[in-house]
Coordinates of C-alpha atoms in Angstrom, one line a residue:
M41 CA 108.5 106.2 103.2
A42 CA 108.3 109.6 104.2
S43 CA 110.8 111.9 105.0
G44 CA 110.2 111.7 108.5
E45 CA 110.7 108.7 108.8
L46 CA 114.5 108.3 107.7
A47 CA 115.1 110.8 110.7
S48 CA 114.0 108.4 113.2
P49 CA 116.0 108.5 116.4
A50 CA 116.2 104.7 115.6
I51 CA 117.8 105.2 112.2
S52 CA 119.9 108.0 113.6
D53 CA 121.5 105.7 116.9
A54 CA 122.3 102.9 113.8
L55 CA 124.6 105.7 112.7
V56 CA 126.0 106.9 115.2
I57 CA 127.3 103.0 115.7
L58 CA 128.0 102.3 112.4
G59 CA 130.4 104.9 111.9
A60 CA 131.3 104.5 115.9
A61 CA 132.6 101.0 114.3
G62 CA 134.4 102.0 110.9
L63 CA 136.4 104.6 112.8
V64 CA 137.1 102.4 116.6
I65 CA 137.9 99.3 114.6
P66 CA 140.4 100.3 112.5
V67 CA 142.3 103.5 114.3
F68 CA 142.5 101.2 117.7
T69 CA 143.6 98.2 114.5
R70 CA 146.5 100.2 113.6
F71 CA 148.1 101.5 117.0
R72 CA 147.6 97.4 118.4
I73 CA 145.0 98.9 121.1
T74 CA 141.9 96.5 121.4
P75 CA 138.8 97.9 120.1
V76 CA 136.7 97.4 124.0
I77 CA 138.7 101.0 125.1
G78 CA 137.4 102.8 122.0
F79 CA 134.5 101.1 122.1
I80 CA 134.0 102.3 125.9
L81 CA 135.6 105.8 124.7
I82 CA 133.0 105.9 122.0
G83 CA 130.0 105.4 124.6
I84 CA 131.5 108.2 127.1
L85 CA 131.1 110.6 124.5
V86 CA 127.6 110.0 123.0
G87 CA 126.0 108.8 125.9
P88 CA 123.2 110.8 128.3
Y89 CA 126.6 111.8 130.5
G90 CA 128.9 113.4 127.2
L91 CA 127.7 115.0 124.5
G92 CA 124.0 114.2 125.3
Q93 CA 123.7 116.3 127.7
L94 CA 124.5 119.2 125.3
V95 CA 121.5 118.2 123.3
F96 CA 119.5 121.1 124.9
E97 CA 121.7 123.4 124.2
R98 CA 123.0 122.1 120.4
P99 CA 120.2 120.3 118.9
W100 CA 122.5 119.1 116.0
L101 CA 124.4 117.1 118.9
E102 CA 120.6 114.7 118.5
H103 CA 122.4 113.6 115.3
I104 CA 125.8 112.0 116.4
T105 CA 124.6 110.9 120.0
I106 CA 122.2 108.1 121.2
S107 CA 119.0 109.0 121.9
D108 CA 117.3 106.6 123.8
P109 CA 120.3 104.3 125.4
E110 CA 117.9 101.7 126.9
A111 CA 117.0 100.8 123.2
L112 CA 120.3 99.4 122.9
E113 CA 119.9 97.3 125.5
P114 CA 118.9 93.9 123.5
F115 CA 120.9 94.8 121.4
A116 CA 123.6 94.3 123.6
E117 CA 122.6 91.8 125.5
F118 CA 122.5 90.0 121.7
G119 CA 126.5 90.8 121.4
I120 CA 126.5 88.3 124.5
I121 CA 124.1 85.6 123.0
L122 CA 126.4 85.7 119.9
L123 CA 129.5 85.5 122.0
L124 CA 128.4 82.3 124.0
F125 CA 127.9 80.9 120.7
A126 CA 130.9 81.4 119.2
I127 CA 132.5 80.0 122.6
G128 CA 130.4 77.1 122.0
L129 CA 131.3 77.2 118.4
E130 CA 135.5 76.2 119.5
L131 CA 134.4 74.2 122.3
S132 CA 133.0 70.6 122.1
F133 CA 131.5 67.8 124.3
K134 CA 134.2 66.4 124.7
R135 CA 136.6 69.0 125.6
L136 CA 133.8 70.6 128.1
W137 CA 133.9 67.1 129.8
Q138 CA 137.1 67.3 129.8
L139 CA 136.6 70.3 131.8
R140 CA 134.4 70.4 133.9
K141 CA 137.3 69.4 136.8
L142 CA 137.9 73.0 136.5
V143 CA 134.1 74.2 135.8
F144 CA 133.4 72.6 138.9
G145 CA 136.5 73.0 141.4
L146 CA 138.6 75.6 140.2
G147 CA 135.0 77.9 138.9
A148 CA 132.7 77.2 141.9
A149 CA 136.0 77.9 143.9
E150 CA 136.6 81.7 143.0
L151 CA 132.9 82.3 142.7
L152 CA 131.9 81.2 146.7
I153 CA 134.5 82.2 148.3
G154 CA 135.6 85.8 146.7
G155 CA 131.8 86.2 147.1
V156 CA 131.6 85.3 150.4
I157 CA 134.9 87.0 151.2
L158 CA 134.1 90.1 149.7
A159 CA 130.3 89.6 151.1
I160 CA 132.5 89.3 155.0
V161 CA 134.7 92.7 154.7
L162 CA 131.5 95.1 152.9
S163 CA 129.0 93.9 156.0
M164 CA 131.7 95.0 158.3
L165 CA 131.8 98.4 156.3
G166 CA 128.6 98.7 157.6
Q167 CA 126.3 97.7 154.5
Y168 CA 123.7 95.3 155.8
W169 CA 124.8 91.2 155.9
T170 CA 121.5 90.3 152.7
G171 CA 123.3 93.8 150.9
A172 CA 126.7 92.7 151.0
L173 CA 125.6 89.3 149.9
A174 CA 124.3 91.0 147.1
L175 CA 126.6 92.6 146.5
G176 CA 129.3 90.4 146.9
F177 CA 128.5 87.7 145.0
A178 CA 128.0 91.0 142.3
L179 CA 131.5 91.6 142.5
A180 CA 132.6 88.4 142.2
F181 CA 131.5 87.7 138.7
S182 CA 134.8 88.4 135.7
S183 CA 133.6 89.5 131.8
T184 CA 132.9 86.6 129.6
A185 CA 132.1 89.4 126.7
I186 CA 136.0 91.0 127.0
V187 CA 137.7 88.1 128.9
L188 CA 137.6 85.6 126.3
P189 CA 137.7 87.6 123.6
I190 CA 141.8 88.4 124.5
S191 CA 142.4 85.2 126.7
G192 CA 140.9 82.9 124.1
S193 CA 140.3 78.9 125.0
S194 CA 143.1 76.9 123.7
S195 CA 145.8 78.5 125.9
P196 CA 146.7 77.5 129.7
V197 CA 145.1 80.8 130.6
G198 CA 142.5 80.8 127.8
R199 CA 141.3 77.3 129.3
A200 CA 141.9 78.6 133.6
A201 CA 139.8 81.3 132.1
L202 CA 136.5 80.0 130.3
S203 CA 136.0 77.4 132.8
M204 CA 135.3 80.2 135.5
L205 CA 133.1 82.1 134.0
L206 CA 131.6 78.9 132.2
F207 CA 130.6 78.1 136.3
E208 CA 129.5 81.8 137.1
D209 CA 127.4 81.8 133.7
I210 CA 126.1 78.9 135.0
M211 CA 125.5 80.5 138.5
I212 CA 123.8 83.5 137.2
V213 CA 120.5 82.2 137.4
P214 CA 120.3 80.8 140.9
I215 CA 121.9 83.5 142.5
V216 CA 119.3 86.2 141.2
F217 CA 116.6 83.8 142.4
I218 CA 117.8 83.4 145.9
L219 CA 118.3 87.3 145.6
G220 CA 115.0 87.7 145.0
A221 CA 113.7 84.7 147.8
M222 CA 116.4 87.4 149.9
A223 CA 114.4 90.7 149.5
P224 CA 111.9 91.6 152.6
N225 CA 108.9 90.9 150.6
A226 CA 109.8 88.0 148.9
A227 CA 107.3 85.0 150.3
A228 CA 108.3 81.0 149.9
G229 CA 107.5 81.5 146.1
G230 CA 111.6 82.1 145.3
W231 CA 112.4 79.3 146.7
E232 CA 109.8 77.1 144.9
G233 CA 110.7 79.0 141.6
L234 CA 113.9 78.4 141.4
V235 CA 113.3 74.7 142.1
T236 CA 110.8 75.0 139.4
T237 CA 113.3 76.5 137.1
M238 CA 115.7 73.8 137.3
W239 CA 114.2 71.5 136.5
Q240 CA 112.2 72.6 133.6
G241 CA 116.0 74.4 132.2
A242 CA 117.5 70.5 132.5
A243 CA 114.1 69.1 130.1
V244 CA 115.0 71.7 127.7
I245 CA 118.4 71.5 127.6
A246 CA 117.9 67.7 127.2
V247 CA 115.3 68.3 124.3
M248 CA 117.8 70.8 122.9
M249 CA 120.8 67.9 122.8
I250 CA 118.5 65.0 121.8
A251 CA 117.4 67.0 118.9
G252 CA 120.2 69.5 118.2
R253 CA 122.4 66.1 117.3
F254 CA 120.3 64.6 115.0
A255 CA 118.3 67.7 113.7
L256 CA 121.4 70.2 112.5
P257 CA 123.0 68.2 110.3
R258 CA 120.4 67.9 108.1
L259 CA 119.2 71.3 108.6
F260 CA 122.6 72.8 107.4
A261 CA 123.1 70.3 104.5
Q262 CA 120.1 70.9 103.7
A263 CA 121.4 74.8 103.4
A264 CA 124.6 73.9 101.8
R265 CA 123.4 72.2 99.0
T266 CA 121.7 75.0 98.2
K267 CA 125.1 77.5 97.8
S268 CA 123.7 80.2 99.1
P269 CA 125.4 82.2 102.1
E270 CA 122.0 83.9 102.5
L271 CA 120.1 80.5 103.6
F272 CA 123.4 79.6 105.9
L273 CA 123.3 82.7 108.1
A274 CA 119.5 82.6 108.6
A275 CA 119.9 78.7 109.6
A276 CA 122.5 79.7 112.1
M277 CA 120.3 82.9 113.1
L278 CA 117.3 80.6 113.6
V279 CA 119.7 78.2 115.4
V280 CA 121.1 80.6 118.3
I281 CA 118.0 82.5 118.8
G282 CA 115.3 79.7 119.1
A283 CA 117.7 77.5 121.8
S284 CA 118.2 81.6 123.1
L285 CA 114.9 81.6 123.7
A286 CA 113.9 78.2 124.7
T287 CA 116.0 78.7 128.2
A288 CA 115.2 82.5 128.4
A289 CA 111.4 80.8 128.1
V290 CA 111.7 78.6 130.9
G291 CA 113.4 81.7 133.8
L292 CA 117.4 80.5 132.4
S293 CA 119.8 82.8 130.7
P294 CA 119.2 82.8 127.1
I295 CA 123.6 82.4 126.9
V296 CA 123.5 79.3 128.5
G297 CA 120.9 78.2 125.0
A298 CA 123.2 79.9 123.0
L299 CA 126.2 77.8 124.3
I300 CA 124.3 75.0 123.7
A301 CA 123.6 76.0 120.6
G302 CA 127.8 76.4 119.7
L303 CA 128.1 73.5 121.1
L304 CA 126.1 70.9 119.7
I305 CA 127.4 72.6 115.7
A306 CA 131.0 71.8 116.8
E307 CA 129.9 68.2 116.8
T308 CA 129.0 68.8 112.8
E309 CA 131.2 69.3 109.9
Y310 CA 129.3 73.0 109.3
H311 CA 131.0 74.3 112.8
S312 CA 134.0 76.3 110.7
E313 CA 131.3 77.6 108.0
V314 CA 128.5 78.8 110.5
E315 CA 131.6 80.6 112.6
A316 CA 133.3 82.4 110.1
I317 CA 129.7 83.6 108.8
M318 CA 128.2 84.5 112.1
E319 CA 132.1 86.4 113.1
P320 CA 131.0 90.4 111.5
F321 CA 127.6 90.2 113.9
K322 CA 129.4 89.3 116.8
G323 CA 131.6 91.7 116.5
L324 CA 129.4 94.4 115.8
A325 CA 127.1 93.1 117.8
L326 CA 129.5 92.8 120.9
G327 CA 130.8 96.7 119.9
V328 CA 126.8 97.2 120.9
F329 CA 127.7 95.9 124.1
L330 CA 130.7 98.0 125.1
I331 CA 129.5 101.6 124.2
T332 CA 126.2 100.9 126.3
V333 CA 128.5 100.3 129.0
G334 CA 130.9 103.6 127.9
M335 CA 126.8 105.1 128.0
T336 CA 126.6 104.4 132.2
I337 CA 130.3 106.0 133.0
D338 CA 129.5 109.2 134.1
L339 CA 132.5 111.7 134.1
A340 CA 131.2 114.6 136.6
T341 CA 130.8 111.2 139.2
I342 CA 133.5 109.6 139.1
W343 CA 135.8 113.1 139.3
D344 CA 133.5 113.8 142.7
N345 CA 133.9 110.8 143.8
L346 CA 137.5 110.0 142.6
G347 CA 139.3 108.7 145.6
L348 CA 136.5 106.4 146.9
I349 CA 135.6 105.5 143.7
A350 CA 139.7 104.7 142.7
T351 CA 140.1 102.2 146.3
A352 CA 137.1 100.3 145.3
V353 CA 138.1 99.4 142.4
L354 CA 141.6 99.0 143.7
S355 CA 141.1 97.3 146.3
V356 CA 138.2 94.8 143.7
V357 CA 140.9 93.9 141.1
V358 CA 144.1 93.4 144.0
F359 CA 141.8 90.9 145.9
K360 CA 140.2 89.4 143.0
A361 CA 143.3 88.7 141.1
V362 CA 145.4 88.0 144.3
L363 CA 142.5 85.0 145.4
T364 CA 142.4 83.5 141.7
G365 CA 146.3 83.5 141.2
V366 CA 146.2 81.0 144.7
L367 CA 143.7 78.9 143.9
L368 CA 144.8 78.2 140.8
R369 CA 148.2 77.7 142.3
L370 CA 146.6 75.4 144.9
M371 CA 145.1 73.6 142.1
G372 CA 149.2 72.8 140.6
A373 CA 149.5 75.8 137.9
R374 CA 152.0 77.3 136.6
R375 CA 153.5 80.6 138.5
S376 CA 153.3 82.9 134.9
T377 CA 150.0 81.0 134.7
A378 CA 148.7 82.0 137.9
A379 CA 149.6 85.5 137.7
E380 CA 148.0 86.4 134.6
T381 CA 145.0 84.4 134.0
G382 CA 144.3 86.6 138.0
I383 CA 145.0 89.6 137.1
L384 CA 143.1 89.0 133.5
M385 CA 140.4 88.0 135.8
A386 CA 140.1 90.6 138.0
S387 CA 137.5 93.3 137.0
P388 CA 133.8 93.1 137.1
S389 CA 132.0 91.7 134.7
E390 CA 128.8 93.3 132.6
T391 CA 127.1 90.3 134.8
T392 CA 127.2 92.6 137.9
L393 CA 125.3 95.1 136.7
I394 CA 122.6 92.0 136.3
V395 CA 122.9 91.6 139.4
L396 CA 123.3 95.2 141.3
A397 CA 119.5 95.8 139.5
A398 CA 118.1 92.5 140.3
A399 CA 119.9 93.3 143.7
S400 CA 118.2 96.8 144.0
S401 CA 114.8 95.8 142.1
A402 CA 114.5 93.8 145.9
L403 CA 115.7 96.4 147.8
L404 CA 118.3 94.7 149.4
I405 CA 120.5 97.8 148.6
Q406 CA 119.7 101.1 148.2
P407 CA 120.0 102.8 144.6
G408 CA 122.9 105.4 144.9
T409 CA 124.9 102.1 146.1
A410 CA 123.7 100.2 143.4
Q411 CA 125.0 103.4 141.3
F412 CA 128.4 103.7 143.5
W413 CA 129.0 100.0 142.3
Q414 CA 127.6 100.4 138.6
I415 CA 130.6 103.6 138.3
V416 CA 133.2 100.4 139.4
T417 CA 132.2 98.0 137.2
A418 CA 132.2 100.0 134.5
I419 CA 135.3 101.4 135.0
G420 CA 136.7 97.8 135.5
L421 CA 135.2 96.9 132.4
T422 CA 137.0 99.5 130.9
I423 CA 140.3 98.3 132.3
T424 CA 139.8 95.3 131.4
P425 CA 142.6 95.3 128.3
L426 CA 145.1 96.8 130.5
L427 CA 145.2 94.3 132.9
A428 CA 145.1 91.7 130.2
R429 CA 148.6 93.2 129.0
L430 CA 149.5 94.6 133.2
G431 CA 148.8 90.0 133.3
R432 CA 151.7 88.9 130.5
I433 CA 154.3 91.5 131.6
V434 CA 153.8 89.8 135.6
A435 CA 154.0 86.6 133.9
R436 CA 157.4 86.8 131.8
K437 CA 158.2 88.4 135.5
V438 CA 157.7 85.6 137.8
E439 CA 158.3 83.1 135.3
P440 CA 160.4 84.0 132.4
A441 CA 160.5 81.5 129.5
P442 CA 161.7 78.4 129.5
E443 CA 165.3 78.5 128.1
L444 CA 164.8 76.3 125.1
P445 CA 167.6 73.5 123.9
P446 CA 171.1 74.4 122.8
E447 CA 171.6 74.9 119.0
D448 CA 174.0 75.2 116.2
E449 CA 174.5 78.9 115.3
G450 CA 172.4 79.9 112.6
E451 CA 170.4 76.1 112.1
R452 CA 167.7 76.3 110.4
K453 CA 164.8 74.2 111.4
V454 CA 161.0 72.6 111.4
I455 CA 158.5 74.3 114.3
I456 CA 155.9 71.5 115.1
L457 CA 153.1 72.8 116.7
G458 CA 151.9 70.1 119.0
I459 CA 153.3 67.2 120.3
G460 CA 150.5 65.1 121.0
R461 CA 150.4 62.0 119.1
V462 CA 150.5 63.3 115.4
G463 CA 153.4 65.7 116.6
R464 CA 155.5 63.2 118.1
L465 CA 155.7 60.8 114.8
V466 CA 156.6 64.3 113.1
A467 CA 159.2 64.5 114.8
Q468 CA 160.5 60.9 114.7
M469 CA 160.8 61.2 110.5
L470 CA 162.3 64.3 110.5
T471 CA 165.0 62.6 113.2
S472 CA 164.9 59.8 111.2
H473 CA 165.9 62.1 108.5
D474 CA 168.4 64.6 110.5
K475 CA 166.5 67.3 110.0
P476 CA 166.3 70.0 113.0
Y477 CA 163.1 70.6 114.9
I478 CA 161.4 71.9 118.0
A479 CA 158.4 71.4 119.0
L480 CA 155.7 73.9 121.3
D481 CA 152.7 73.1 123.1
S482 CA 150.7 74.6 125.6
D483 CA 150.4 71.3 127.3
A484 CA 152.3 71.0 130.6
D485 CA 151.6 67.7 130.9
L486 CA 152.1 66.6 127.1
I487 CA 155.4 68.7 126.9
E488 CA 156.5 66.8 130.4
Y489 CA 155.5 63.6 128.5
A490 CA 158.1 65.0 125.3
K491 CA 160.9 65.6 127.3
R492 CA 161.1 62.3 129.5
E493 CA 160.5 60.5 125.9
G494 CA 163.7 62.7 124.5
Y495 CA 161.9 65.2 121.8
R496 CA 163.0 68.7 121.6
A497 CA 160.3 70.4 123.0
T498 CA 159.2 73.6 125.1
F499 CA 156.5 75.2 126.4
G500 CA 154.5 78.5 125.1
D501 CA 151.3 79.3 123.5
A502 CA 151.3 79.5 119.8
A503 CA 148.5 81.6 119.4
R504 CA 149.8 84.5 121.4
G505 CA 152.5 87.3 122.0
D506 CA 156.5 86.1 120.5
A507 CA 156.2 82.6 121.2
L508 CA 157.2 81.8 117.5
Q509 CA 160.1 84.1 117.1
R510 CA 161.2 83.0 120.2
L511 CA 161.6 80.0 118.4
G512 CA 163.1 81.8 115.3
V513 CA 159.9 81.0 112.8
E514 CA 161.6 83.5 110.5
D515 CA 163.8 81.5 109.5
A516 CA 162.5 78.2 109.9
L517 CA 162.7 75.6 106.7
A518 CA 158.6 75.1 107.8
V519 CA 155.8 75.4 110.4
V520 CA 154.0 72.2 110.6
L521 CA 150.7 72.1 112.2
T522 CA 149.2 68.8 114.3
M523 CA 146.8 69.9 116.6
D524 CA 142.9 68.8 116.3
E525 CA 142.1 72.1 116.6
P526 CA 140.5 73.1 113.2
V527 CA 139.6 76.7 114.2
L528 CA 142.7 77.1 115.7
A529 CA 144.2 75.8 113.1
G530 CA 142.6 78.0 111.0
R531 CA 143.9 81.1 112.9
L532 CA 147.7 80.5 112.9
V533 CA 147.7 80.0 109.3
T534 CA 145.7 83.1 108.6
K535 CA 148.5 85.2 110.9
L536 CA 151.4 82.8 110.0
R537 CA 150.5 83.7 106.2
A538 CA 150.1 87.2 106.7
E539 CA 153.5 87.7 108.2
Y540 CA 155.5 85.3 106.8
P541 CA 155.1 84.9 103.0
D542 CA 157.6 83.2 101.7
L543 CA 156.4 79.6 105.0
L544 CA 155.8 76.6 104.6
I545 CA 152.9 76.1 106.6
V546 CA 151.7 72.4 106.5
A547 CA 149.0 71.8 108.4
R548 CA 146.5 68.4 109.5
A549 CA 142.9 68.7 108.3
R550 CA 139.8 66.4 109.9
D551 CA 138.6 66.1 106.2
I552 CA 138.3 67.6 103.2
A553 CA 136.6 70.8 104.4
H554 CA 138.3 72.3 106.5
A555 CA 141.5 71.5 104.0
A556 CA 140.0 73.2 102.1
E557 CA 140.0 76.2 104.3
L558 CA 143.8 76.2 105.2
Y559 CA 143.7 76.5 102.0
R560 CA 142.0 79.2 101.7
A561 CA 144.2 80.5 104.6
G562 CA 146.5 79.9 103.0
A563 CA 148.5 76.9 104.1
S564 CA 150.9 74.9 101.6
H565 CA 149.9 71.6 102.1
A566 CA 147.2 70.7 103.9
V567 CA 146.5 66.8 104.8
P568 CA 143.4 65.3 105.7
E569 CA 144.1 62.5 108.1
A570 CA 140.3 60.9 107.5
L571 CA 141.2 60.6 103.4
E572 CA 144.6 59.4 103.9
A573 CA 143.1 56.6 106.4
T574 CA 140.0 56.1 104.1
L575 CA 142.0 55.2 101.2
Q576 CA 144.4 53.2 102.7
L577 CA 141.8 51.2 104.7
S578 CA 140.3 50.8 100.5
E579 CA 143.3 49.3 99.5
A580 CA 143.8 47.2 102.3
V581 CA 140.3 45.4 101.7
L582 CA 140.3 45.4 98.0
V583 CA 143.6 44.0 97.8
D584 CA 143.5 41.5 100.1
I585 CA 139.8 40.2 98.9
G586 CA 141.9 39.3 95.2
V587 CA 141.6 42.8 93.7
A588 CA 144.7 43.5 91.5
M589 CA 146.9 45.5 92.7
G590 CA 147.1 47.4 89.0
P591 CA 143.1 48.2 89.1
V592 CA 143.5 49.1 92.6
I593 CA 145.7 51.8 92.7
A594 CA 144.4 53.2 89.5
S595 CA 141.4 53.5 91.6
I596 CA 142.9 55.2 94.6
H597 CA 144.4 57.5 91.8
D598 CA 141.3 58.1 90.3
K599 CA 139.7 58.7 94.0
R600 CA 142.5 61.3 95.2
D601 CA 141.7 63.0 91.5
Q602 CA 138.9 63.8 92.9
F603 CA 139.4 65.0 96.4
R604 CA 142.2 66.9 94.4
S605 CA 139.3 68.8 92.4
Q606 CA 137.2 69.7 95.3
I607 CA 140.1 70.8 97.5
E608 CA 140.9 73.0 94.5
K609 CA 137.3 74.3 93.6
E610 CA 136.3 74.7 97.1
G611 CA 139.3 76.4 98.4
A612 CA 139.3 79.1 95.5
L613 CA 143.2 77.4 94.8
T614 CA 145.1 78.1 91.7
Y615 CA 146.9 74.7 91.5
R616 CA 146.1 71.5 91.7
P617 CA 146.7 70.4 95.3
K618 CA 149.4 68.0 96.8
L619 CA 148.1 64.3 98.5
R620 CA 150.1 61.0 98.4
S621 CA 150.3 58.3 100.3
S622 CA 152.1 55.3 100.6
T623 CA 150.6 53.6 97.5
A624 CA 151.5 55.8 94.7
D625 CA 153.3 60.0 94.1
G626 CA 149.5 61.1 93.3

């Protein structure tokens, strides 16, 4: 390879991006600032409106600037695809079905009402009605790429945000088609194209779901047998890219295919490994997207129109925050949840840029108008992490954290995370042995039920903020994780072990593989529920069909030893994990 090829613009751009990631992530993490802002600032600095405009005067700057911003767009889109894929891995079809009322109730109301009201206001300010409608719906979108990594998907705020963002992602294609049909030179083909895309998309999604349920477990089982991380990564990339291309081929957004691929893999036992392998790629690709956002911000233009741009940003943010908060309150959300979610969802979205481009190409808005709102959107994306912090502050003001039940001074207790069926049973056992406990759950309905039944429980999200510190986790006897959410459990165990090295952490595991994963994360004990249920079922059957108790107990001992060895090996442990049951100490 010639030396000139090594100095190609693509290599130079890759060096800038990797250097930015190596600089931004450690520095901003050290100061506990989200890297989102750092990546956007890097984009401003190395983009065409930053150091890029000085390249002709200082040629050496070419090596630390992005020479072709448009060349990064495919990588930026891939970042969004990987993000939706990761979201799918954390969900399941069952949980998605449980969210259907929020998705098609809250999500539809937030997008449709917000879009219409914004369109009316813009038309009153002089924008022609078709352009006003396009701008209204463009600004009504919120950022999937930035909001979900901040909010997660398990807390009340995360569930509300996820529901609205899912509906927005579903509506991208219909809105873009409708804008095309509204173009001055459009014919009926725009509406026909929408109908064609919808039925073809439904057919492709149905095929993906049917084929995925049968093919994916076999695909990943074959990859797992090779014990090759490279093959496992290749299989995961094959699935996400193939699903994205399939939906894109019929006119749907590729992120729809990525989300469905994640949901399908989430139903398999390999979802945790896939998520772990894909995590670095997701973070880097998302960083590329944020850099491209920064490159669209022209500080000189902002300065020349500072008053008008600031007014536009403030107006959009305040309107969306109030609308979302009111809708959540009408649907029964707590004041703190409504306030925090409303402020978090207040800025425009990366999808806003897509809709603005579609409206401009359809001649519904002037290029200057599109550029103005692109700047407003870029600023909105930049301040989203600041809005998230403001939302948490406002949430604490409008609804202070609930008072915990009175406790004896200096009393050490067990903290139970999750007060569902398993959590309540653990609480009963602790009570029967006079051991104090407090349960924490982010499901308000479960908390209300638990309190009615006499359990000591309080509302809070263990994955966020100071919830565990309020409960005195630093002095806790133990923390017991009872939730049936493998990804969340792994994250909590990792976080707890990093902050409290000597804490006793006991976690519920789905199976042997999940138990090994929790041990690797730092759990003191991980109890695979499927394993113990299987052993006790086997014991009951063997004894009742006439096998002597001695050989049965011996065989269960042997089987438990096999599982111990498997967990020890997969969890990279230096000790033999404990597995106990009613039959023996094991």
